[in-house]
Short mmCIF file of C-alpha atoms in Angstrom, two decimals:
data_model
loop_
_atom_site.label_atom_id
_atom_site.label_comp_id
_atom_site.label_asym_id
_atom_site.label_seq_id
_atom_site.Cartn_x
_atom_site.Cartn_y
_atom_site.Cartn_z
CA UNK A 1 63.34 106.08 130.83
CA UNK A 2 61.91 106.93 134.37
CA UNK A 3 61.48 103.59 135.04
CA UNK A 4 65.04 102.54 134.36
CA UNK A 5 66.17 106.76 136.39
CA UNK A 6 63.89 105.17 139.23
CA UNK A 7 65.33 101.61 140.24
CA UNK A 8 68.50 103.41 139.25
CA UNK A 9 67.80 105.86 142.65
CA UNK A 10 67.71 103.08 144.84
CA UNK A 11 71.39 102.55 144.16
CA UNK A 12 70.98 106.20 146.16
CA UNK A 13 70.87 105.05 148.90
CA UNK A 14 74.13 105.19 151.30
CA UNK A 15 75.60 107.71 149.17
CA UNK A 16 76.27 111.49 150.67
CA UNK A 17 76.13 114.15 147.96
CA UNK A 18 77.64 117.60 149.35
CA UNK A 19 74.99 120.62 150.11
CA UNK A 20 74.80 123.24 148.63
CA UNK A 21 76.14 126.57 149.60
CA UNK A 22 74.31 128.59 151.38
CA UNK A 23 75.57 131.86 149.32
CA UNK A 24 74.03 130.19 146.13
CA UNK A 25 70.43 130.81 148.32
CA UNK A 26 71.22 133.96 148.99
CA UNK A 27 71.83 134.82 145.41
CA UNK A 28 69.38 133.18 144.00
CA UNK A 29 67.35 135.63 146.77
CA UNK A 30 69.01 138.47 145.86
CA UNK A 31 68.79 137.26 141.46
CA UNK A 32 66.36 140.71 141.22
CA UNK A 33 69.33 143.59 142.21
CA UNK A 34 72.93 143.15 140.58
CA UNK A 35 73.71 145.38 143.12
CA UNK A 36 73.05 142.95 145.97
CA UNK A 37 74.52 139.72 144.15
CA UNK A 38 77.52 141.98 143.18
CA UNK A 39 78.05 142.48 147.61
CA UNK A 40 77.67 139.04 147.95
CA UNK A 41 80.11 137.37 145.88
CA UNK A 42 82.52 139.80 146.89
CA UNK A 43 82.01 138.94 150.47
CA UNK A 44 83.78 135.37 149.35
CA UNK A 45 87.35 136.34 147.45
CA UNK A 46 87.58 133.62 146.50
CA UNK A 47 84.74 132.43 144.75
CA UNK A 48 85.14 136.43 143.45
CA UNK A 49 88.49 135.59 141.88
CA UNK A 50 86.81 132.47 140.80
CA UNK A 51 84.47 133.69 138.55
CA UNK A 52 86.68 136.51 137.35
CA UNK A 53 89.53 134.38 137.03
CA UNK A 54 86.58 132.07 134.60
CA UNK A 55 85.42 134.73 132.87
CA UNK A 56 88.57 135.79 131.29
CA UNK A 57 90.31 132.61 130.56
CA UNK A 58 90.18 132.19 126.69
CA UNK A 59 87.50 129.42 126.39
CA UNK A 60 85.59 132.78 126.79
CA UNK A 61 86.84 134.59 124.20
CA UNK A 62 86.35 138.38 125.83
CA UNK A 63 87.65 140.88 123.99
CA UNK A 64 87.53 143.43 127.33
CA UNK A 65 88.93 142.02 130.23
CA UNK A 66 86.24 141.94 133.18
CA UNK A 67 88.30 143.96 136.08
CA UNK A 68 85.21 143.51 139.12
CA UNK A 69 82.35 141.54 139.89
CA UNK A 70 79.87 143.92 138.63
CA UNK A 71 81.76 143.69 135.45
CA UNK A 72 80.98 140.66 134.80
CA UNK A 73 77.43 140.83 136.09
CA UNK A 74 76.69 143.47 133.89
CA UNK A 75 78.38 140.87 130.85
CA UNK A 76 76.60 137.96 132.32
CA UNK A 77 73.79 138.47 134.30
CA UNK A 78 73.17 136.81 137.19
CA UNK A 79 71.47 133.77 136.18
CA UNK A 80 74.77 132.97 133.64
CA UNK A 81 76.89 134.12 137.07
CA UNK A 82 75.56 131.80 138.92
CA UNK A 83 75.93 129.27 136.11
CA UNK A 84 79.49 129.95 136.64
CA UNK A 85 79.37 130.35 141.02
CA UNK A 86 78.24 126.52 141.08
CA UNK A 87 80.78 125.34 138.47
CA UNK A 88 83.79 126.49 141.42
CA UNK A 89 81.43 125.62 144.20
CA UNK A 90 80.89 121.99 143.29
CA UNK A 91 85.17 121.74 143.80
CA UNK A 92 85.32 122.34 147.47
CA UNK A 93 82.13 120.94 148.05
CA UNK A 94 82.26 117.45 146.52
CA UNK A 95 86.60 117.47 148.40
CA UNK A 96 85.11 117.93 152.07
CA UNK A 97 83.24 114.69 151.49
CA UNK A 98 86.24 112.92 150.32
CA UNK A 99 89.27 111.15 151.86
CA UNK A 100 91.29 110.94 149.09
CA UNK A 101 93.08 113.22 146.19
CA UNK A 102 91.31 114.24 143.78
CA UNK A 103 93.60 116.82 142.06
CA UNK A 104 94.23 114.85 138.47
CA UNK A 105 90.16 114.39 138.70
CA UNK A 106 89.59 117.76 138.82
CA UNK A 107 91.98 118.87 136.48
CA UNK A 108 90.95 116.66 134.01
CA UNK A 109 87.21 118.41 135.02
CA UNK A 110 88.48 121.90 134.24
CA UNK A 111 90.06 120.95 131.14
CA UNK A 112 86.63 119.68 130.08
CA UNK A 113 84.78 122.79 131.42
CA UNK A 114 87.31 125.58 130.07
CA UNK A 115 87.19 122.89 126.18
CA UNK A 116 82.91 123.48 126.48
CA UNK A 117 83.38 126.84 126.97
CA UNK A 118 85.82 127.28 124.21
CA UNK A 119 83.95 125.21 121.88
CA UNK A 120 80.00 127.57 122.48
CA UNK A 121 82.56 130.23 121.72
CA UNK A 122 83.72 128.91 118.69
CA UNK A 123 80.51 127.69 116.99
CA UNK A 124 78.84 130.85 118.19
CA UNK A 125 76.24 130.03 120.49
CA UNK A 126 76.30 131.76 123.13
CA UNK A 127 75.86 128.79 125.87
CA UNK A 128 79.59 129.49 127.22
CA UNK A 129 79.02 129.75 130.93
CA UNK A 130 76.16 126.59 130.72
CA UNK A 131 78.85 124.64 128.85
CA UNK A 132 81.20 125.19 130.82
CA UNK A 133 78.64 124.89 134.29
CA UNK A 134 77.79 121.19 132.16
CA UNK A 135 81.87 120.33 131.63
CA UNK A 136 82.33 120.42 135.68
CA UNK A 137 79.74 119.16 136.64
CA UNK A 138 79.49 116.09 134.02
CA UNK A 139 81.17 113.62 135.83
CA UNK A 140 80.95 115.09 139.49
CA UNK A 141 78.89 111.45 140.19
CA UNK A 142 82.40 109.02 140.01
CA UNK A 143 83.98 110.51 143.48
CA UNK A 144 80.40 110.62 144.93
CA UNK A 145 80.15 106.74 144.42
CA UNK A 146 84.58 106.54 144.89
CA UNK A 147 83.74 107.62 148.70
CA UNK A 148 81.09 105.10 148.99
CA UNK A 149 82.70 102.18 147.20
CA UNK A 150 86.71 101.52 147.71
CA UNK A 151 86.92 99.24 144.53
CA UNK A 152 85.06 102.31 142.31
CA UNK A 153 88.15 103.64 140.71
CA UNK A 154 89.36 100.23 139.00
CA UNK A 155 85.18 99.64 137.98
CA UNK A 156 85.68 102.78 135.74
CA UNK A 157 89.00 101.73 134.13
CA UNK A 158 87.15 98.28 133.43
CA UNK A 159 84.34 99.63 131.90
CA UNK A 160 85.94 102.58 129.68
CA UNK A 161 87.96 99.54 128.58
CA UNK A 162 85.78 97.42 127.78
CA UNK A 163 82.83 99.92 125.82
CA UNK A 164 81.23 98.95 122.91
CA UNK A 165 78.53 99.74 121.06
CA UNK A 166 75.47 97.68 122.97
CA UNK A 167 77.67 98.07 126.23
CA UNK A 168 78.36 101.42 128.28
CA UNK A 169 80.47 103.41 131.32
CA UNK A 170 77.16 102.62 132.72
CA UNK A 171 75.75 99.45 131.51
CA UNK A 172 78.60 98.32 133.49
CA UNK A 173 78.23 100.21 136.32
CA UNK A 174 74.96 99.52 136.63
CA UNK A 175 75.57 95.62 136.81
CA UNK A 176 77.94 96.64 139.78
CA UNK A 177 76.69 98.99 142.07
CA UNK A 178 73.34 99.53 140.57
CA UNK A 179 73.47 102.49 139.68
CA UNK A 180 76.39 104.88 138.08
CA UNK A 181 78.06 108.18 138.05
CA UNK A 182 75.68 109.90 135.30
CA UNK A 183 72.46 109.58 137.86
CA UNK A 184 74.16 110.10 140.48
CA UNK A 185 75.32 113.44 138.67
CA UNK A 186 71.44 113.94 137.71
CA UNK A 187 70.62 113.46 141.52
CA UNK A 188 73.53 116.58 143.09
CA UNK A 189 72.69 118.89 139.89
CA UNK A 190 68.84 118.75 140.46
CA UNK A 191 69.59 119.46 144.52
CA UNK A 192 71.50 122.49 143.74
CA UNK A 193 68.82 123.02 141.19
CA UNK A 194 70.96 123.54 137.60
CA UNK A 195 69.15 124.47 134.75
CA UNK A 196 67.45 121.08 134.03
CA UNK A 197 68.97 120.92 130.46
CA UNK A 198 72.09 120.83 132.45
CA UNK A 199 70.83 118.14 134.50
CA UNK A 200 69.45 116.06 131.67
CA UNK A 201 72.38 116.90 129.64
CA UNK A 202 74.45 114.99 133.13
CA UNK A 203 72.23 112.01 133.14
CA UNK A 204 72.40 111.27 129.00
CA UNK A 205 75.91 111.56 128.79
CA UNK A 206 77.18 108.39 127.98
CA UNK A 207 73.76 106.75 126.47
CA UNK A 208 73.65 107.27 122.49
CA UNK A 209 70.72 105.62 122.31
CA UNK A 210 68.48 108.28 124.30
CA UNK A 211 70.40 111.47 124.26
CA UNK A 212 69.02 111.86 120.87
CA UNK A 213 65.32 111.68 122.45
CA UNK A 214 66.41 114.83 124.14
CA UNK A 215 65.17 118.19 123.39
CA UNK A 216 67.61 120.31 120.66
CA UNK A 217 69.02 122.01 123.73
CA UNK A 218 69.80 119.23 125.65
CA UNK A 219 71.78 117.59 122.63
CA UNK A 220 73.70 120.55 122.47
CA UNK A 221 75.57 120.69 125.25
CA UNK A 222 75.69 116.94 125.56
CA UNK A 223 77.13 116.81 122.21
CA UNK A 224 79.64 120.17 122.84
CA UNK A 225 80.33 117.80 125.96
CA UNK A 226 81.39 114.22 123.54
CA UNK A 227 84.04 116.14 121.61
CA UNK A 228 85.39 118.00 124.70
CA UNK A 229 85.81 115.64 126.24
CA UNK A 230 87.19 113.67 122.79
CA UNK A 231 89.98 116.51 122.28
CA UNK A 232 91.14 116.57 126.31
CA UNK A 233 91.44 112.96 126.64
CA UNK A 234 89.03 111.78 129.51
CA UNK A 235 89.38 108.18 128.30
CA UNK A 236 93.00 108.30 128.91
CA UNK A 237 93.15 110.50 132.46
CA UNK A 238 89.82 109.11 133.78
CA UNK A 239 89.30 105.98 132.15
CA UNK A 240 93.22 104.43 132.01
CA UNK A 241 93.17 103.96 128.86
CA UNK A 242 94.89 104.72 125.43
CA UNK A 243 92.15 104.93 123.16
CA UNK A 244 88.35 106.37 123.01
CA UNK A 245 86.63 103.60 122.65
CA UNK A 246 83.61 105.16 123.20
CA UNK A 247 83.95 108.51 120.79
CA UNK A 248 82.88 105.77 117.67
CA UNK A 249 79.37 106.32 119.64
CA UNK A 250 78.79 109.52 119.37
CA UNK A 251 81.09 111.47 116.86
CA UNK A 252 78.88 110.81 113.62
CA UNK A 253 76.10 111.93 115.61
CA UNK A 254 78.04 115.30 117.17
CA UNK A 255 79.62 116.39 113.92
CA UNK A 256 76.55 116.28 112.51
CA UNK A 257 74.16 118.14 114.72
CA UNK A 258 76.51 120.95 114.29
CA UNK A 259 77.09 120.66 110.68
CA UNK A 260 80.97 119.32 111.37
CA UNK A 261 82.87 117.62 108.59
CA UNK A 262 86.21 116.06 109.69
CA UNK A 263 87.85 118.58 108.52
CA UNK A 264 86.24 120.89 110.50
CA UNK A 265 86.50 119.25 113.84
CA UNK A 266 90.37 118.52 113.27
CA UNK A 267 90.48 122.53 112.39
CA UNK A 268 88.20 122.94 115.45
CA UNK A 269 89.81 120.87 117.82
CA UNK A 270 93.83 122.49 117.13
CA UNK A 271 92.39 125.48 118.08
CA UNK A 272 90.28 124.25 121.06
CA UNK A 273 93.60 122.57 122.70
CA UNK A 274 95.40 126.03 122.70
CA UNK A 275 92.43 127.25 124.10
CA UNK A 276 92.51 125.09 126.78
CA UNK A 277 96.18 125.34 127.59
CA UNK A 278 96.21 129.25 127.82
CA UNK A 279 97.99 129.37 123.89
CA UNK A 280 95.81 131.36 122.54
#
């Protein structure tokens, strides 16, 4: 796997990864000082409101609404708050590099992120912030690849259509570009100093064979992610398909990983959809 990663890394030449905003380094610098971190975040009203909006969303399942950044940090601790900060800031960082409208892409990514958090909450996994960040970051390699290759979105639609047991989305990307959006996303996550389990989940989220070799915490995130993608219909919004051709490659393992029957899954999916749509 490392050999493959080194080979695919060669395709990064000419790809611009958005730099991490300086406020994140500042938060890390004062990670043992809640008051200072609260002060730093509060200097950016957009970021502060984004954090509160995220943690107060139905996907996070809080009993009491958080009304201040101090409340949020008290509840989440600084490391978990930092995950949400990264998730919020990645959007503006990528938008700055892109010359195309990414509204639909971000709506899809946001839905996946909310679904990931909601699944963690529903299954009592305690991974809401990590799952949310994974959901928002997992496809960030797509617009970065598209900024380099004019035909990239067409290739992605073709790749989704051509999925089968031996031919994944990233397989087709590698054929065209000698790298893929999962690799780009992995190196972006590493550059932004995200936790290693998130980085690995991004790296292997289209590899039904390799992800089973990962540690349990990575498998947790990938299984959450595949459930979320299927529930909110990423295959339609991003892949332009009426059928999720990738789901059969992950379904059995994802359900078994969490001990879910088909009935359990259908019941959960209904709840998650309502949470993503803000109905619960």
